[in-house]
PDB file of C-alpha atoms and ligand atoms in Angstrom:
ATOM      1  CA  UNK A   1     288.173 362.527 159.446  1.00  0.00           C
ATOM      2  CA  UNK A   2     285.389 360.539 160.409  1.00  0.00           C
ATOM      3  CA  UNK A   3     282.515 359.985 163.037  1.00  0.00           C
ATOM      4  CA  UNK A   4     279.893 357.786 164.096  1.00  0.00           C
ATOM      5  CA  UNK A   5     276.011 357.626 164.510  1.00  0.00           C
ATOM      6  CA  UNK A   6     273.732 355.309 165.559  1.00  0.00           C
ATOM      7  CA  UNK A   7     270.643 354.184 163.529  1.00  0.00           C
ATOM      8  CA  UNK A   8     267.633 353.613 166.251  1.00  0.00           C
ATOM      9  CA  UNK A   9     265.907 351.403 163.510  1.00  0.00           C
ATOM     10  CA  UNK A  10     266.426 348.486 161.113  1.00  0.00           C
ATOM     11  CA  UNK A  11     265.176 351.265 158.711  1.00  0.00           C
ATOM     12  CA  UNK A  12     265.671 354.632 159.465  1.00  0.00           C
ATOM     13  CA  UNK A  13     266.642 357.863 157.984  1.00  0.00           C
ATOM     14  CA  UNK A  14     269.557 360.199 159.561  1.00  0.00           C
ATOM     15  CA  UNK A  15     270.468 363.930 158.968  1.00  0.00           C
ATOM     16  CA  UNK A  16     273.528 363.968 159.471  1.00  0.00           C
ATOM     17  CA  UNK A  17     275.003 367.200 157.473  1.00  0.00           C
ATOM     18  CA  UNK A  18     275.510 369.324 160.574  1.00  0.00           C
ATOM     19  CA  UNK A  19     278.717 366.908 160.825  1.00  0.00           C
ATOM     20  CA  UNK A  20     279.885 366.501 158.259  1.00  0.00           C
ATOM     21  CA  UNK A  21     279.678 370.464 158.005  1.00  0.00           C
ATOM     22  CA  UNK A  22     282.137 369.821 161.280  1.00  0.00           C
ATOM     23  CA  UNK A  23     284.126 368.546 159.288  1.00  0.00           C
ATOM     24  CA  UNK A  24     284.471 370.671 156.750  1.00  0.00           C
ATOM     25  CA  UNK A  25     285.216 373.704 159.703  1.00  0.00           C
ATOM     26  CA  UNK A  26     287.755 371.588 160.562  1.00  0.00           C
ATOM     27  CA  UNK A  27     289.554 371.222 157.855  1.00  0.00           C
ATOM     28  CA  UNK A  28     290.010 374.788 156.802  1.00  0.00           C
ATOM     29  CA  UNK A  29     289.195 374.050 153.333  1.00  0.00           C
ATOM     30  CA  UNK A  30     287.705 377.416 151.671  1.00  0.00           C
ATOM     31  CA  UNK A  31     287.103 376.598 147.791  1.00  0.00           C
ATOM     32  CA  UNK A  32     286.939 373.063 147.008  1.00  0.00           C
ATOM     33  CA  UNK A  33     285.106 368.493 147.072  1.00  0.00           C
ATOM     34  CA  UNK A  34     283.347 367.347 150.532  1.00  0.00           C
ATOM     35  CA  UNK A  35     283.143 363.353 149.870  1.00  0.00           C
ATOM     36  CA  UNK A  36     280.712 361.854 151.686  1.00  0.00           C
ATOM     37  CA  UNK A  37     281.852 357.748 151.842  1.00  0.00           C
ATOM     38  CA  UNK A  38     279.380 355.449 154.716  1.00  0.00           C
ATOM     39  CA  UNK A  39     282.128 351.688 155.397  1.00  0.00           C
ATOM     40  CA  UNK A  40     278.895 350.180 155.359  1.00  0.00           C
ATOM     41  CA  UNK A  41     277.420 347.257 152.886  1.00  0.00           C
ATOM     42  CA  UNK A  42     274.445 347.662 153.997  1.00  0.00           C
ATOM     43  CA  UNK A  43     273.374 351.910 154.136  1.00  0.00           C
ATOM     44  CA  UNK A  44     273.559 354.534 152.069  1.00  0.00           C
ATOM     45  CA  UNK A  45     273.965 358.606 151.234  1.00  0.00           C
ATOM     46  CA  UNK A  46     271.657 359.970 149.720  1.00  0.00           C
ATOM     47  CA  UNK A  47     270.973 364.545 149.467  1.00  0.00           C
ATOM     48  CA  UNK A  48     267.484 365.920 149.658  1.00  0.00           C
ATOM     49  CA  UNK A  49     265.313 366.629 152.148  1.00  0.00           C
ATOM     50  CA  UNK A  50     264.210 365.467 155.260  1.00  0.00           C
ATOM     51  CA  UNK A  51     261.096 365.478 156.747  1.00  0.00           C
ATOM     52  CA  UNK A  52     259.066 363.006 157.915  1.00  0.00           C
ATOM     53  CA  UNK A  53     256.751 362.327 154.996  1.00  0.00           C
ATOM     54  CA  UNK A  54     259.360 362.446 153.164  1.00  0.00           C
ATOM     55  CA  UNK A  55     261.514 360.156 155.568  1.00  0.00           C
ATOM     56  CA  UNK A  56     258.810 357.409 154.941  1.00  0.00           C
ATOM     57  CA  UNK A  57     258.153 357.745 151.643  1.00  0.00           C
ATOM     58  CA  UNK A  58     261.421 357.632 150.663  1.00  0.00           C
ATOM     59  CA  UNK A  59     261.048 354.066 153.434  1.00  0.00           C
ATOM     60  CA  UNK A  60     258.304 353.586 151.257  1.00  0.00           C
ATOM     61  CA  UNK A  61     260.386 353.731 147.643  1.00  0.00           C
ATOM     62  CA  UNK A  62     263.234 351.383 148.633  1.00  0.00           C
ATOM     63  CA  UNK A  63     261.070 348.610 150.212  1.00  0.00           C
ATOM     64  CA  UNK A  64     259.059 348.520 146.485  1.00  0.00           C
ATOM     65  CA  UNK A  65     262.344 348.929 144.726  1.00  0.00           C
ATOM     66  CA  UNK A  66     263.652 346.323 146.584  1.00  0.00           C
ATOM     67  CA  UNK A  67     260.549 343.606 147.696  1.00  0.00           C
ATOM     68  CA  UNK A  68     260.962 340.754 149.965  1.00  0.00           C
ATOM     69  CA  UNK A  69     262.227 338.027 147.914  1.00  0.00           C
ATOM     70  CA  UNK A  70     264.106 334.280 148.169  1.00  0.00           C
ATOM     71  CA  UNK A  71     266.991 336.104 147.753  1.00  0.00           C
ATOM     72  CA  UNK A  72     270.037 333.775 147.882  1.00  0.00           C
ATOM     73  CA  UNK A  73     272.120 335.852 150.453  1.00  0.00           C
ATOM     74  CA  UNK A  74     269.500 335.105 152.722  1.00  0.00           C
ATOM     75  CA  UNK A  75     270.419 331.700 153.764  1.00  0.00           C
ATOM     76  CA  UNK A  76     274.129 333.236 154.652  1.00  0.00           C
ATOM     77  CA  UNK A  77     272.612 336.240 156.846  1.00  0.00           C
ATOM     78  CA  UNK A  78     269.206 337.323 156.563  1.00  0.00           C
ATOM     79  CA  UNK A  79     269.888 340.902 155.138  1.00  0.00           C
ATOM     80  CA  UNK A  80     270.229 341.293 150.887  1.00  0.00           C
ATOM     81  CA  UNK A  81     267.643 343.238 150.480  1.00  0.00           C
ATOM     82  CA  UNK A  82     269.549 345.736 152.946  1.00  0.00           C
ATOM     83  CA  UNK A  83     272.584 344.777 150.221  1.00  0.00           C
ATOM     84  CA  UNK A  84     270.326 345.192 147.331  1.00  0.00           C
ATOM     85  CA  UNK A  85     269.955 349.037 148.897  1.00  0.00           C
ATOM     86  CA  UNK A  86     273.361 350.098 149.358  1.00  0.00           C
ATOM     87  CA  UNK A  87     274.921 348.833 145.548  1.00  0.00           C
ATOM     88  CA  UNK A  88     272.024 350.722 144.052  1.00  0.00           C
ATOM     89  CA  UNK A  89     271.408 353.755 146.030  1.00  0.00           C
ATOM     90  CA  UNK A  90     275.566 353.826 146.644  1.00  0.00           C
ATOM     91  CA  UNK A  91     277.532 354.773 149.782  1.00  0.00           C
ATOM     92  CA  UNK A  92     278.732 358.011 148.563  1.00  0.00           C
ATOM     93  CA  UNK A  93     277.881 362.014 147.554  1.00  0.00           C
ATOM     94  CA  UNK A  94     279.699 364.903 146.590  1.00  0.00           C
ATOM     95  CA  UNK A  95     279.344 368.101 147.735  1.00  0.00           C
ATOM     96  CA  UNK A  96     280.891 371.359 146.374  1.00  0.00           C
ATOM     97  CA  UNK A  97     282.786 373.764 149.832  1.00  0.00           C
ATOM     98  CA  UNK A  98     281.933 376.935 148.605  1.00  0.00           C
ATOM     99  CA  UNK A  99     283.392 379.993 151.815  1.00  0.00           C
ATOM    100  CA  UNK A 100     284.107 377.632 154.212  1.00  0.00           C
ATOM    101  CA  UNK A 101     280.585 375.571 154.168  1.00  0.00           C
ATOM    102  CA  UNK A 102     278.058 372.942 152.066  1.00  0.00           C
ATOM    103  CA  UNK A 103     276.738 374.627 149.323  1.00  0.00           C
ATOM    104  CA  UNK A 104     273.507 372.704 149.450  1.00  0.00           C
ATOM    105  CA  UNK A 105     270.116 373.990 148.798  1.00  0.00           C
ATOM    106  CA  UNK A 106     267.923 375.491 150.929  1.00  0.00           C
ATOM    107  CA  UNK A 107     266.298 372.330 151.155  1.00  0.00           C
ATOM    108  CA  UNK A 108     268.726 369.514 151.053  1.00  0.00           C
ATOM    109  CA  UNK A 109     270.123 367.467 153.681  1.00  0.00           C
ATOM    110  CA  UNK A 110     273.218 365.046 153.222  1.00  0.00           C
ATOM    111  CA  UNK A 111     271.288 361.731 155.211  1.00  0.00           C
ATOM    112  CA  UNK A 112     272.282 358.563 156.414  1.00  0.00           C
ATOM    113  CA  UNK A 113     270.114 355.764 154.953  1.00  0.00           C
ATOM    114  CA  UNK A 114     270.299 352.225 157.476  1.00  0.00           C
ATOM    115  CA  UNK A 115     268.735 349.418 155.415  1.00  0.00           C
ATOM    116  CA  UNK A 116     269.956 346.803 158.068  1.00  0.00           C
ATOM    117  CA  UNK A 117     270.458 348.910 162.104  1.00  0.00           C
ATOM    118  CA  UNK A 118     269.424 349.626 164.489  1.00  0.00           C
ATOM    119  CA  UNK A 119     273.381 349.487 164.302  1.00  0.00           C
ATOM    120  CA  UNK A 120     276.664 352.079 165.211  1.00  0.00           C
ATOM    121  CA  UNK A 121     277.826 353.408 161.631  1.00  0.00           C
ATOM    122  CA  UNK A 122     280.933 355.136 160.560  1.00  0.00           C
ATOM    123  CA  UNK A 123     280.251 357.821 157.734  1.00  0.00           C
ATOM    124  CA  UNK A 124     283.606 359.367 156.147  1.00  0.00           C
ATOM    125  CA  UNK A 125     284.318 362.793 155.069  1.00  0.00           C
ATOM    126  CA  UNK A 126     287.252 364.329 153.246  1.00  0.00           C
ATOM    127  CA  UNK A 127     287.379 367.994 152.102  1.00  0.00           C
ATOM    128  CA  UNK A 128     289.495 368.864 149.318  1.00  0.00           C
ATOM    129  CA  UNK A 129     290.799 372.386 147.653  1.00  0.00           C
ATOM    130  CA  UNK A 130     292.633 374.919 148.681  1.00  0.00           C
TER     131      UNK A 130
HETATM  132 ZN1   ZN B 201     274.825 340.201 153.870  1.00  0.00          ZN
END
């Protein structure tokens, strides 16, 4: 299964939990594993609280970890920082499926991190189990 979501800023964090949950429900799997994968080289997936302040804190820390610099890739399309963030943070997460739903902690949400937007992003969801 797959869905699309549009980021509205150059750097953005989008809550995709409900869209992933819908894919899990459609799969009819009750007990298993849900893989959430962004097929992109300049986006990432994390799991955490979705709240405006922590969202801004994440964006600040991502920039501190991957500061602007004269990266060699910038001579091609000027988005090396976005590639580095995506490569290190990762483009997939796995969540248990229990009772037909995502088994997440009270404050956990599945978040798509946009590092080179705004643009349309695809998210692939694979649910396996019984
Ligand atoms: Zn590039």
